[in-house]
PDB file of C-alpha atoms in Angstrom:
ATOM      1  CA  MET J 845      82.842 119.558 142.321  1.00 45.00           C
ATOM      2  CA  ARG J 846      79.875 119.434 139.955  1.00 43.00           C
ATOM      3  CA  LYS J 847      81.636 121.805 137.574  1.00 44.00           C
ATOM      4  CA  TRP J 848      84.767 119.633 137.658  1.00 40.00           C
ATOM      5  CA  LEU J 849      82.739 116.493 136.879  1.00 36.00           C
ATOM      6  CA  SER J 850      80.997 118.221 133.971  1.00 42.00           C
ATOM      7  CA  LEU J 851      84.354 119.288 132.565  1.00 38.00           C
ATOM      8  CA  ALA J 852      85.743 115.753 132.931  1.00 37.00           C
ATOM      9  CA  VAL J 853      82.730 114.219 131.170  1.00 34.00           C
ATOM     10  CA  LEU J 854      82.978 116.765 128.352  1.00 37.00           C
ATOM     11  CA  THR J 855      86.689 115.999 127.919  1.00 36.00           C
ATOM     12  CA  LEU J 856      85.986 112.266 127.709  1.00 31.00           C
ATOM     13  CA  LEU J 857      83.217 112.787 125.151  1.00 34.00           C
ATOM     14  CA  VAL J 858      85.463 114.914 122.946  1.00 35.00           C
ATOM     15  CA  ALA J 859      88.272 112.344 123.196  1.00 35.00           C
ATOM     16  CA  PHE J 860      85.845 109.527 122.305  1.00 33.00           C
ATOM     17  CA  ALA J 861      84.587 111.485 119.310  1.00 37.00           C
ATOM     18  CA  PHE J 862      88.137 111.863 117.984  1.00 35.00           C
ATOM     19  CA  VAL J 863      88.887 108.163 118.520  1.00 33.00           C
ATOM     20  CA  SER J 864      85.640 107.142 116.793  1.00 40.00           C
ATOM     21  CA  ALA J 865      86.293 109.442 113.860  1.00 41.00           C
ATOM     22  CA  ASP J 866      89.863 108.202 113.541  1.00 44.00           C
ATOM     23  CA  ALA J 867      88.661 104.572 113.493  1.00 44.00           C
ATOM     24  CA  GLN J 868      86.503 105.339 110.467  1.00 53.00           C
ATOM     25  CA  VAL J 869      89.232 106.990 108.416  1.00 54.00           C
ATOM     26  CA  GLY J 870      91.461 104.959 106.121  1.00 55.00           C
ATOM     27  CA  LYS J 871      94.474 105.815 104.017  1.00 56.00           C
ATOM     28  CA  ASN J 872      94.725 109.345 102.623  1.00 56.00           C
ATOM     29  CA  GLY J 873      91.920 110.446 104.940  1.00 60.00           C
ATOM     30  CA  GLU J 874      89.272 108.399 103.110  1.00 73.00           C
ATOM     31  CA  SER J 875      86.336 106.984 105.081  1.00 88.00           C
ATOM     32  CA  ASP J 876      86.339 103.276 105.949  1.00 92.00           C
ATOM     33  CA  LEU J 877      82.533 103.188 106.226  1.00 96.00           C
ATOM     34  CA  SER J 878      81.042 100.402 104.117  1.00 97.00           C
ATOM     35  CA  HIS J 879      77.476 101.764 104.285  1.00 96.00           C
ATOM     36  CA  VAL J 880      76.970 105.506 104.536  1.00 95.00           C
ATOM     37  CA  GLY J 881      74.136 107.801 103.504  1.00 93.00           C
ATOM     38  CA  GLY J 882      72.151 104.818 102.214  1.00 94.00           C
ATOM     39  CA  VAL J 883      74.946 103.814  99.809  1.00 98.00           C
ATOM     40  CA  TYR J 884      77.105 100.675 100.023  1.00 98.00           C
ATOM     41  CA  VAL J 885      80.709 101.583  99.112  1.00 98.00           C
ATOM     42  CA  SER J 886      82.301  98.645  97.289  1.00 98.00           C
ATOM     43  CA  SER J 887      85.930  99.682  97.801  1.00 96.00           C
ATOM     44  CA  ASN J 888      85.432  99.399 101.566  1.00 97.00           C
ATOM     45  CA  TYR J 889      84.413  95.746 101.110  1.00 98.00           C
ATOM     46  CA  ALA J 890      87.579  94.973  99.149  1.00 96.00           C
ATOM     47  CA  ASN J 891      90.411  94.654 101.643  1.00 92.00           C
ATOM     48  CA  TRP J 892      89.373  91.619 103.685  1.00 96.00           C
ATOM     49  CA  THR J 893      91.195  88.300 103.798  1.00 96.00           C
ATOM     50  CA  MET J 894      90.392  84.877 105.229  1.00 97.00           C
ATOM     51  CA  THR J 895      92.712  81.894 105.614  1.00 97.00           C
ATOM     52  CA  VAL J 896      92.398  78.273 104.528  1.00 98.00           C
ATOM     53  CA  ASP J 897      93.037  76.049 107.571  1.00 97.00           C
ATOM     54  CA  ASN J 898      92.231  72.565 106.262  1.00 96.00           C
ATOM     55  CA  PRO J 899      92.975  70.271 104.514  1.00 95.00           C
ATOM     56  CA  THR J 900      96.740  70.624 104.306  1.00 95.00           C
ATOM     57  CA  THR J 901      96.601  70.152 100.528  1.00 95.00           C
ATOM     58  CA  VAL J 902      93.673  70.056  98.100  1.00 95.00           C
ATOM     59  CA  ALA J 903      94.423  69.094  94.513  1.00 97.00           C
ATOM     60  CA  ALA J 904      92.771  70.963  91.665  1.00 97.00           C
ATOM     61  CA  ALA J 905      89.223  69.674  91.326  1.00 96.00           C
ATOM     62  CA  SER J 906      85.751  70.476  90.052  1.00 96.00           C
ATOM     63  CA  PRO J 907      84.678  71.036  92.695  1.00 96.00           C
ATOM     64  CA  ALA J 908      87.275  71.477  95.451  1.00 97.00           C
ATOM     65  CA  THR J 909      86.285  72.167  99.066  1.00 98.00           C
ATOM     66  CA  LEU J 910      88.359  74.273 101.463  1.00 98.00           C
ATOM     67  CA  ILE J 911      87.828  74.848 105.194  1.00 98.00           C
ATOM     68  CA  LEU J 912      88.355  78.418 106.404  1.00 98.00           C
ATOM     69  CA  ARG J 913      89.655  79.134 109.878  1.00 97.00           C
ATOM     70  CA  GLN J 914      87.115  81.893 110.551  1.00 95.00           C
ATOM     71  CA  PRO J 915      83.447  81.900 109.425  1.00 96.00           C
ATOM     72  CA  GLY J 916      83.354  85.552 108.382  1.00 96.00           C
ATOM     73  CA  GLN J 917      85.363  88.740 108.169  1.00 95.00           C
ATOM     74  CA  VAL J 918      84.910  91.985 110.100  1.00 95.00           C
ATOM     75  CA  LEU J 919      85.384  95.071 107.922  1.00 96.00           C
ATOM     76  CA  PRO J 920      87.276  98.119 109.279  1.00 94.00           C
ATOM     77  CA  ASP J 921      84.002  99.814 110.285  1.00 95.00           C
ATOM     78  CA  GLY J 922      82.788  96.756 112.243  1.00 95.00           C
ATOM     79  CA  ARG J 923      80.427  95.342 109.615  1.00 95.00           C
ATOM     80  CA  THR J 924      80.723  91.538 109.204  1.00 96.00           C
ATOM     81  CA  ILE J 925      80.451  89.696 105.887  1.00 97.00           C
ATOM     82  CA  TYR J 926      80.322  85.965 105.142  1.00 97.00           C
ATOM     83  CA  PRO J 927      81.116  83.821 102.073  1.00 97.00           C
ATOM     84  CA  TYR J 928      78.123  83.220  99.784  1.00 97.00           C
ATOM     85  CA  VAL J 929      77.235  81.127  96.735  1.00 97.00           C
ATOM     86  CA  GLY J 930      78.143  82.985  93.545  1.00 96.00           C
ATOM     87  CA  GLU J 931      80.893  85.037  95.186  1.00 97.00           C
ATOM     88  CA  VAL J 932      84.090  85.371  93.143  1.00 97.00           C
ATOM     89  CA  VAL J 933      87.157  85.094  95.368  1.00 98.00           C
ATOM     90  CA  ASN J 934      90.881  85.004  94.744  1.00 98.00           C
ATOM     91  CA  VAL J 935      92.475  81.931  96.335  1.00 98.00           C
ATOM     92  CA  GLY J 936      96.222  81.570  96.890  1.00 98.00           C
ATOM     93  CA  SER J 937      99.041  83.971  96.119  1.00 96.00           C
ATOM     94  CA  GLY J 938     101.604  84.703  93.426  1.00 96.00           C
ATOM     95  CA  ALA J 939     101.552  82.428  90.396  1.00 96.00           C
ATOM     96  CA  ASN J 940      99.266  80.019  92.262  1.00 96.00           C
ATOM     97  CA  GLN J 941      96.499  82.585  92.758  1.00 98.00           C
ATOM     98  CA  GLU J 942      93.276  82.041  90.823  1.00 98.00           C
ATOM     99  CA  ALA J 943      89.748  83.406  90.733  1.00 97.00           C
ATOM    100  CA  VAL J 944      87.197  80.897  92.011  1.00 98.00           C
ATOM    101  CA  THR J 945      83.407  81.240  91.849  1.00 98.00           C
ATOM    102  CA  LEU J 946      81.863  79.684  94.948  1.00 98.00           C
ATOM    103  CA  THR J 947      79.270  77.011  94.148  1.00 98.00           C
ATOM    104  CA  ALA J 948      78.519  76.091  97.768  1.00 98.00           C
ATOM    105  CA  THR J 949      79.174  77.316 101.309  1.00 98.00           C
ATOM    106  CA  SER J 950      78.428  75.742 104.686  1.00 98.00           C
ATOM    107  CA  GLY J 951      78.866  76.717 108.328  1.00 98.00           C
ATOM    108  CA  CYS J 952      79.680  80.345 107.559  1.00 97.00           C
ATOM    109  CA  PHE J 953      77.570  82.314 110.040  1.00 95.00           C
ATOM    110  CA  LEU J 954      77.790  84.504 113.139  1.00 93.00           C
ATOM    111  CA  ASN J 955      79.488  82.811 116.121  1.00 93.00           C
ATOM    112  CA  ALA J 956      80.211  79.647 114.146  1.00 96.00           C
ATOM    113  CA  PRO J 957      83.076  77.561 115.604  1.00 96.00           C
ATOM    114  CA  VAL J 958      86.608  77.746 114.235  1.00 96.00           C
ATOM    115  CA  ASP J 959      87.098  75.542 111.145  1.00 97.00           C
ATOM    116  CA  SER J 960      83.356  75.139 110.542  1.00 97.00           C
ATOM    117  CA  CYS J 961      83.083  77.346 107.431  1.00 98.00           C
ATOM    118  CA  THR J 962      83.615  75.505 104.138  1.00 98.00           C
ATOM    119  CA  ILE J 963      83.684  76.960 100.641  1.00 98.00           C
ATOM    120  CA  THR J 964      83.436  74.991  97.398  1.00 98.00           C
ATOM    121  CA  GLY J 965      84.309  75.893  93.824  1.00 98.00           C
ATOM    122  CA  ASN J 966      86.101  74.680  90.710  1.00 98.00           C
ATOM    123  CA  THR J 967      89.883  75.117  90.899  1.00 98.00           C
ATOM    124  CA  SER J 968      92.743  74.726  88.449  1.00 98.00           C
ATOM    125  CA  ASN J 969      95.574  74.876  91.006  1.00 98.00           C
ATOM    126  CA  THR J 970      96.480  73.048  94.206  1.00 98.00           C
ATOM    127  CA  HIS J 971      95.522  74.880  97.404  1.00 98.00           C
ATOM    128  CA  GLY J 972      95.566  74.203 101.119  1.00 97.00           C
ATOM    129  CA  ARG J 973      96.481  75.349 104.617  1.00 98.00           C
ATOM    130  CA  GLY J 974      97.751  78.916 104.774  1.00 97.00           C
ATOM    131  CA  ASP J 975      96.318  80.013 101.432  1.00 98.00           C
ATOM    132  CA  VAL J 976      94.682  83.422 101.494  1.00 98.00           C
ATOM    133  CA  VAL J 977      91.106  83.957 100.297  1.00 98.00           C
ATOM    134  CA  ALA J 978      90.179  87.509  99.260  1.00 98.00           C
ATOM    135  CA  SER J 979      87.664  89.413  97.158  1.00 97.00           C
ATOM    136  CA  GLY J 980      87.961  88.746  93.437  1.00 96.00           C
ATOM    137  CA  THR J 981      85.796  91.724  92.481  1.00 95.00           C
ATOM    138  CA  ASN J 982      87.437  94.585  94.400  1.00 95.00           C
ATOM    139  CA  GLY J 983      84.544  94.427  96.862  1.00 97.00           C
ATOM    140  CA  VAL J 984      81.773  94.870  94.275  1.00 97.00           C
ATOM    141  CA  GLY J 985      80.332  91.375  94.780  1.00 97.00           C
ATOM    142  CA  GLU J 986      80.449  91.596  98.565  1.00 98.00           C
ATOM    143  CA  ALA J 987      78.852  95.054  98.663  1.00 98.00           C
ATOM    144  CA  THR J 988      76.072  93.975  96.282  1.00 97.00           C
ATOM    145  CA  GLN J 989      75.396  90.835  98.334  1.00 97.00           C
ATOM    146  CA  ASP J 990      75.306  92.821 101.588  1.00 97.00           C
ATOM    147  CA  ALA J 991      72.923  95.342 100.049  1.00 98.00           C
ATOM    148  CA  GLY J 992      70.676  92.503  98.859  1.00 97.00           C
ATOM    149  CA  ASN J 993      70.705  90.890 102.306  1.00 96.00           C
ATOM    150  CA  ASN J 994      69.432  94.160 103.735  1.00 96.00           C
ATOM    151  CA  GLY J 995      66.556  94.695 101.325  1.00 97.00           C
ATOM    152  CA  GLY J 996      68.469  96.016  98.316  1.00 97.00           C
ATOM    153  CA  GLY J 997      69.962  99.414  97.694  1.00 96.00           C
ATOM    154  CA  LEU J 998      72.509 101.523  95.890  1.00 98.00           C
ATOM    155  CA  VAL J 999      76.100 100.248  95.556  1.00 99.00           C
ATOM    156  CA  TYR J1000      78.858 102.644  94.511  1.00 98.00           C
ATOM    157  CA  TRP J1001      81.704 100.947  92.638  1.00 98.00           C
ATOM    158  CA  SER J1002      85.054 102.142  91.363  1.00 97.00           C
ATOM    159  CA  ASN J1003      87.883 100.274  89.650  1.00 96.00           C
ATOM    160  CA  ASP J1004      91.395 101.523  88.944  1.00 97.00           C
ATOM    161  CA  GLY J1005      93.363  99.880  86.150  1.00 97.00           C
ATOM    162  CA  GLY J1006      96.655 101.451  87.211  1.00 98.00           C
ATOM    163  CA  ILE J1007      99.266 102.560  84.693  1.00 99.00           C
ATOM    164  CA  VAL J1008      99.312 100.258  81.647  1.00 99.00           C
ATOM    165  CA  ALA J1009     101.778 100.464  78.751  1.00 99.00           C
ATOM    166  CA  LEU J1010     100.113 100.399  75.340  1.00 98.00           C
ATOM    167  CA  SER J1011     100.794  97.385  73.144  1.00 98.00           C
ATOM    168  CA  THR J1012     103.146  98.215  70.283  1.00 98.00           C
ATOM    169  CA  GLY J1013     102.131  95.066  68.419  1.00 97.00           C
ATOM    170  CA  GLY J1014      98.573  96.169  67.634  1.00 97.00           C
ATOM    171  CA  THR J1015      96.087  99.008  67.858  1.00 98.00           C
ATOM    172  CA  THR J1016      94.253  97.757  70.972  1.00 98.00           C
ATOM    173  CA  THR J1017      95.300  97.329  74.611  1.00 99.00           C
ATOM    174  CA  THR J1018      93.223  96.101  77.553  1.00 99.00           C
ATOM    175  CA  VAL J1019      93.887  98.791  80.147  1.00 98.00           C
ATOM    176  CA  CYS J1020      91.501  97.563  82.867  1.00 97.00           C
ATOM    177  CA  THR J1021      90.328  93.930  83.111  1.00 95.00           C
ATOM    178  CA  GLY J1022      86.752  93.263  84.275  1.00 93.00           C
ATOM    179  CA  CYS J1023      86.465  96.863  85.413  1.00 95.00           C
ATOM    180  CA  ILE J1024      82.826  97.403  84.370  1.00 96.00           C
ATOM    181  CA  PRO J1025      80.609  95.235  86.630  1.00 95.00           C
ATOM    182  CA  ILE J1026      77.515  93.432  85.397  1.00 92.00           C
ATOM    183  CA  ASN J1027      74.173  95.195  86.010  1.00 91.00           C
ATOM    184  CA  SER J1028      75.849  98.539  86.574  1.00 94.00           C
ATOM    185  CA  LEU J1029      75.327 102.159  85.645  1.00 94.00           C
ATOM    186  CA  VAL J1030      78.581 103.514  84.213  1.00 95.00           C
ATOM    187  CA  LEU J1031      78.913 107.136  85.281  1.00 95.00           C
ATOM    188  CA  GLY J1032      82.479 107.691  84.219  1.00 95.00           C
ATOM    189  CA  VAL J1033      85.494 106.180  82.480  1.00 96.00           C
ATOM    190  CA  VAL J1034      88.436 108.557  82.649  1.00 97.00           C
ATOM    191  CA  ALA J1035      92.106 108.315  81.749  1.00 98.00           C
ATOM    192  CA  ARG J1036      95.395 110.193  81.787  1.00 98.00           C
ATOM    193  CA  VAL J1037      98.293 109.772  79.385  1.00 98.00           C
ATOM    194  CA  THR J1038     101.264 108.946  81.621  1.00 99.00           C
ATOM    195  CA  THR J1039     103.781 108.271  78.840  1.00 99.00           C
ATOM    196  CA  THR J1040     103.564 110.187  75.559  1.00 98.00           C
ATOM    197  CA  ILE J1041     101.968 108.130  72.765  1.00 98.00           C
ATOM    198  CA  THR J1042     104.145 107.993  69.642  1.00 97.00           C
ATOM    199  CA  SER J1043     104.486 106.628  66.082  1.00 96.00           C
ATOM    200  CA  ALA J1044     101.457 105.808  63.893  1.00 96.00           C
ATOM    201  CA  CYS J1045      98.855 106.251  66.642  1.00 97.00           C
ATOM    202  CA  THR J1046      97.279 109.644  65.959  1.00 96.00           C
ATOM    203  CA  GLY J1047      94.479 109.411  68.528  1.00 97.00           C
ATOM    204  CA  TRP J1048      93.031 107.073  71.164  1.00 98.00           C
ATOM    205  CA  GLU J1049      89.612 106.157  72.524  1.00 97.00           C
ATOM    206  CA  LEU J1050      88.234 103.916  75.254  1.00 97.00           C
ATOM    207  CA  GLY J1051      85.673 101.158  74.735  1.00 95.00           C
ATOM    208  CA  ASP J1052      84.645  97.727  75.976  1.00 95.00           C
ATOM    209  CA  GLY J1053      86.365  95.559  73.378  1.00 93.00           C
ATOM    210  CA  THR J1054      83.259  95.415  71.187  1.00 93.00           C
ATOM    211  CA  THR J1055      82.443  99.101  70.709  1.00 92.00           C
ATOM    212  CA  ALA J1056      85.748 100.959  70.373  1.00 94.00           C
ATOM    213  CA  ALA J1057      84.459 104.365  71.469  1.00 92.00           C
ATOM    214  CA  ARG J1058      81.778 103.261  73.925  1.00 93.00           C
ATOM    215  CA  PHE J1059      83.228 105.318  76.771  1.00 95.00           C
ATOM    216  CA  THR J1060      85.269 108.129  75.216  1.00 94.00           C
ATOM    217  CA  ALA J1061      85.506 109.761  71.819  1.00 92.00           C
ATOM    218  CA  ASN J1062      88.754 109.769  69.852  1.00 94.00           C
ATOM    219  CA  ASN J1063      91.335 111.980  71.530  1.00 95.00           C
ATOM    220  CA  THR J1064      94.238 113.442  69.556  1.00 96.00           C
ATOM    221  CA  ASN J1065      96.026 114.697  72.675  1.00 95.00           C
ATOM    222  CA  LEU J1066      98.931 112.258  72.936  1.00 98.00           C
ATOM    223  CA  THR J1067     101.320 114.050  75.290  1.00 98.00           C
ATOM    224  CA  ALA J1068     101.949 112.845  78.832  1.00 98.00           C
ATOM    225  CA  GLY J1069      99.732 114.755  81.258  1.00 98.00           C
ATOM    226  CA  THR J1070      96.750 115.108  78.911  1.00 97.00           C
ATOM    227  CA  VAL J1071      93.449 113.392  79.684  1.00 96.00           C
ATOM    228  CA  SER J1072      90.634 111.490  77.966  1.00 94.00           C
ATOM    229  CA  ALA J1073      87.935 113.107  75.857  1.00 89.00           C
ATOM    230  CA  LEU J1074      84.299 113.536  76.930  1.00 84.00           C
ATOM    231  CA  ASN J1075      82.488 110.363  78.015  1.00 88.00           C
ATOM    232  CA  THR J1076      80.159 109.104  75.270  1.00 88.00           C
ATOM    233  CA  GLN J1077      78.106 106.607  77.312  1.00 87.00           C
ATOM    234  CA  THR J1078      76.524 109.557  79.166  1.00 84.00           C
ATOM    235  CA  THR J1079      76.066 111.793  76.099  1.00 81.00           C
ATOM    236  CA  SER J1080      75.631 110.678  72.483  1.00 72.00           C
ATOM    237  CA  GLY J1081      75.398 106.972  73.318  1.00 75.00           C
ATOM    238  CA  VAL J1082      73.236 107.171  76.415  1.00 78.00           C
ATOM    239  CA  ALA J1083      70.074 105.734  74.814  1.00 74.00           C
ATOM    240  CA  SER J1084      71.800 102.664  73.367  1.00 78.00           C
ATOM    241  CA  THR J1085      71.724  99.259  75.079  1.00 69.00           C
ATOM    242  CA  THR J1086      75.246  98.526  73.819  1.00 78.00           C
ATOM    243  CA  THR J1087      76.927 101.941  74.056  1.00 82.00           C
ATOM    244  CA  GLY J1088      74.926 103.578  76.836  1.00 87.00           C
ATOM    245  CA  MET J1089      75.354 103.833  80.598  1.00 92.00           C
ATOM    246  CA  LEU J1090      73.735 100.509  81.494  1.00 90.00           C
ATOM    247  CA  ASN J1091      75.928  97.398  81.386  1.00 90.00           C
ATOM    248  CA  ILE J1092      73.605  94.424  81.841  1.00 85.00           C
ATOM    249  CA  SER J1093      75.060  91.351  80.117  1.00 82.00           C
ATOM    250  CA  THR J1094      78.551  90.583  81.439  1.00 89.00           C
ATOM    251  CA  ALA J1095      81.408  92.342  83.205  1.00 92.00           C
ATOM    252  CA  LYS J1096      83.426  94.283  80.628  1.00 94.00           C
ATOM    253  CA  ASN J1097      87.055  95.193  80.117  1.00 97.00           C
ATOM    254  CA  ILE J1098      88.157  98.696  79.232  1.00 98.00           C
ATOM    255  CA  VAL J1099      90.102  98.662  75.972  1.00 98.00           C
ATOM    256  CA  ALA J1100      92.137 101.508  74.474  1.00 98.00           C
ATOM    257  CA  THR J1101      92.110 101.697  70.669  1.00 98.00           C
ATOM    258  CA  CYS J1102      94.648 103.692  68.666  1.00 98.00           C
ATOM    259  CA  ALA J1103      93.554 105.416  65.465  1.00 92.00           C
ATOM    260  CA  THR J1104      95.379 104.820  62.167  1.00 93.00           C
ATOM    261  CA  GLY J1105      98.152 102.558  63.484  1.00 96.00           C
ATOM    262  CA  ASN J1106     100.177 100.976  66.259  1.00 98.00           C
ATOM    263  CA  PRO J1107     101.807 103.121  68.934  1.00 98.00           C
ATOM    264  CA  GLY J1108     105.584 103.060  69.282  1.00 98.00           C
ATOM    265  CA  ALA J1109     105.289 103.889  72.972  1.00 98.00           C
ATOM    266  CA  GLY J1110     102.739 105.229  75.420  1.00 98.00           C
ATOM    267  CA  ALA J1111     100.906 104.437  78.638  1.00 99.00           C
ATOM    268  CA  LEU J1112      97.499 105.225  80.130  1.00 99.00           C
ATOM    269  CA  HIS J1113      96.074 105.299  83.652  1.00 99.00           C
ATOM    270  CA  VAL J1114      92.346 104.466  83.546  1.00 98.00           C
ATOM    271  CA  LYS J1115      89.667 104.589  86.246  1.00 98.00           C
ATOM    272  CA  ALA J1116      85.948 103.755  86.033  1.00 97.00           C
ATOM    273  CA  PHE J1117      83.110 104.367  88.469  1.00 97.00           C
ATOM    274  CA  GLY J1118      79.342 104.131  88.766  1.00 98.00           C
ATOM    275  CA  TYR J1119      76.479 102.450  90.625  1.00 98.00           C
ATOM    276  CA  ILE J1120      74.729  99.087  90.890  1.00 97.00           C
ATOM    277  CA  LEU J1121      71.037  98.865  91.784  1.00 94.00           C
ATOM    278  CA  ALA J1122      71.054  95.870  94.138  1.00 96.00           C
ATOM    279  CA  THR J1123      67.807  93.907  94.398  1.00 95.00           C
ATOM    280  CA  PRO J1124      66.578  92.238  97.632  1.00 97.00           C
ATOM    281  CA  ASN J1125      67.896  88.709  98.253  1.00 95.00           C
ATOM    282  CA  GLN J1126      64.687  87.643 100.020  1.00 92.00           C
TER     283      GLN J1126
END
């Protein structure tokens, strides 16, 4: 009997371990943990949504106040986050969606009643009941805030610009908008040519819109399937405050620049990643 009980307990423990592990695994086998090994993972703060419940309609205003149905959002790993002043959120959907920086919040706390959480910010569009509120920073803002609320720490960020066709009307194309967060260490900016680059463009490099080759040196490989040249912010430019790893002034775009002339065709897939050193909020 004792042996049978031991076997039953062991079976239950193994089953629980598999269920627990499965609950912490997202798409493609990636972990859903928002805080692991002392690091806050921004992408796992990105996929939350909250819903505007009242009023039915709020005209564009500076500021406009919206009432959310729930006071916070539980992340896939069970961690709960709440709206905060300074957070950038996307409000609405489709053509009506806009980024709003929150200037005030109220009633957004653990166990708060339904319809008690209000958020305020300047809007350009009409919003109201049923509108979705989501992260406007791909989770970077939420992860940094959570780290600060817990004494500060290391936040890992990554942003994917997707596949972007190069502009044929000029030598520059923004291939990732706002992809370099403020106060961040830029470890890598990498890209793949997904459509062969043609015509007068004889090489391409990646920068921030001010310094053309801040992130990668000029690359003369133009054929689909080739990749970006060596990162310059971690090598020759590392000591510079404008071309180095540290981005401290504002969030930056990633801009592709063609050498010698406009491309006739071409597309790039760009991704950037690095860390933020979050300071304590108290």
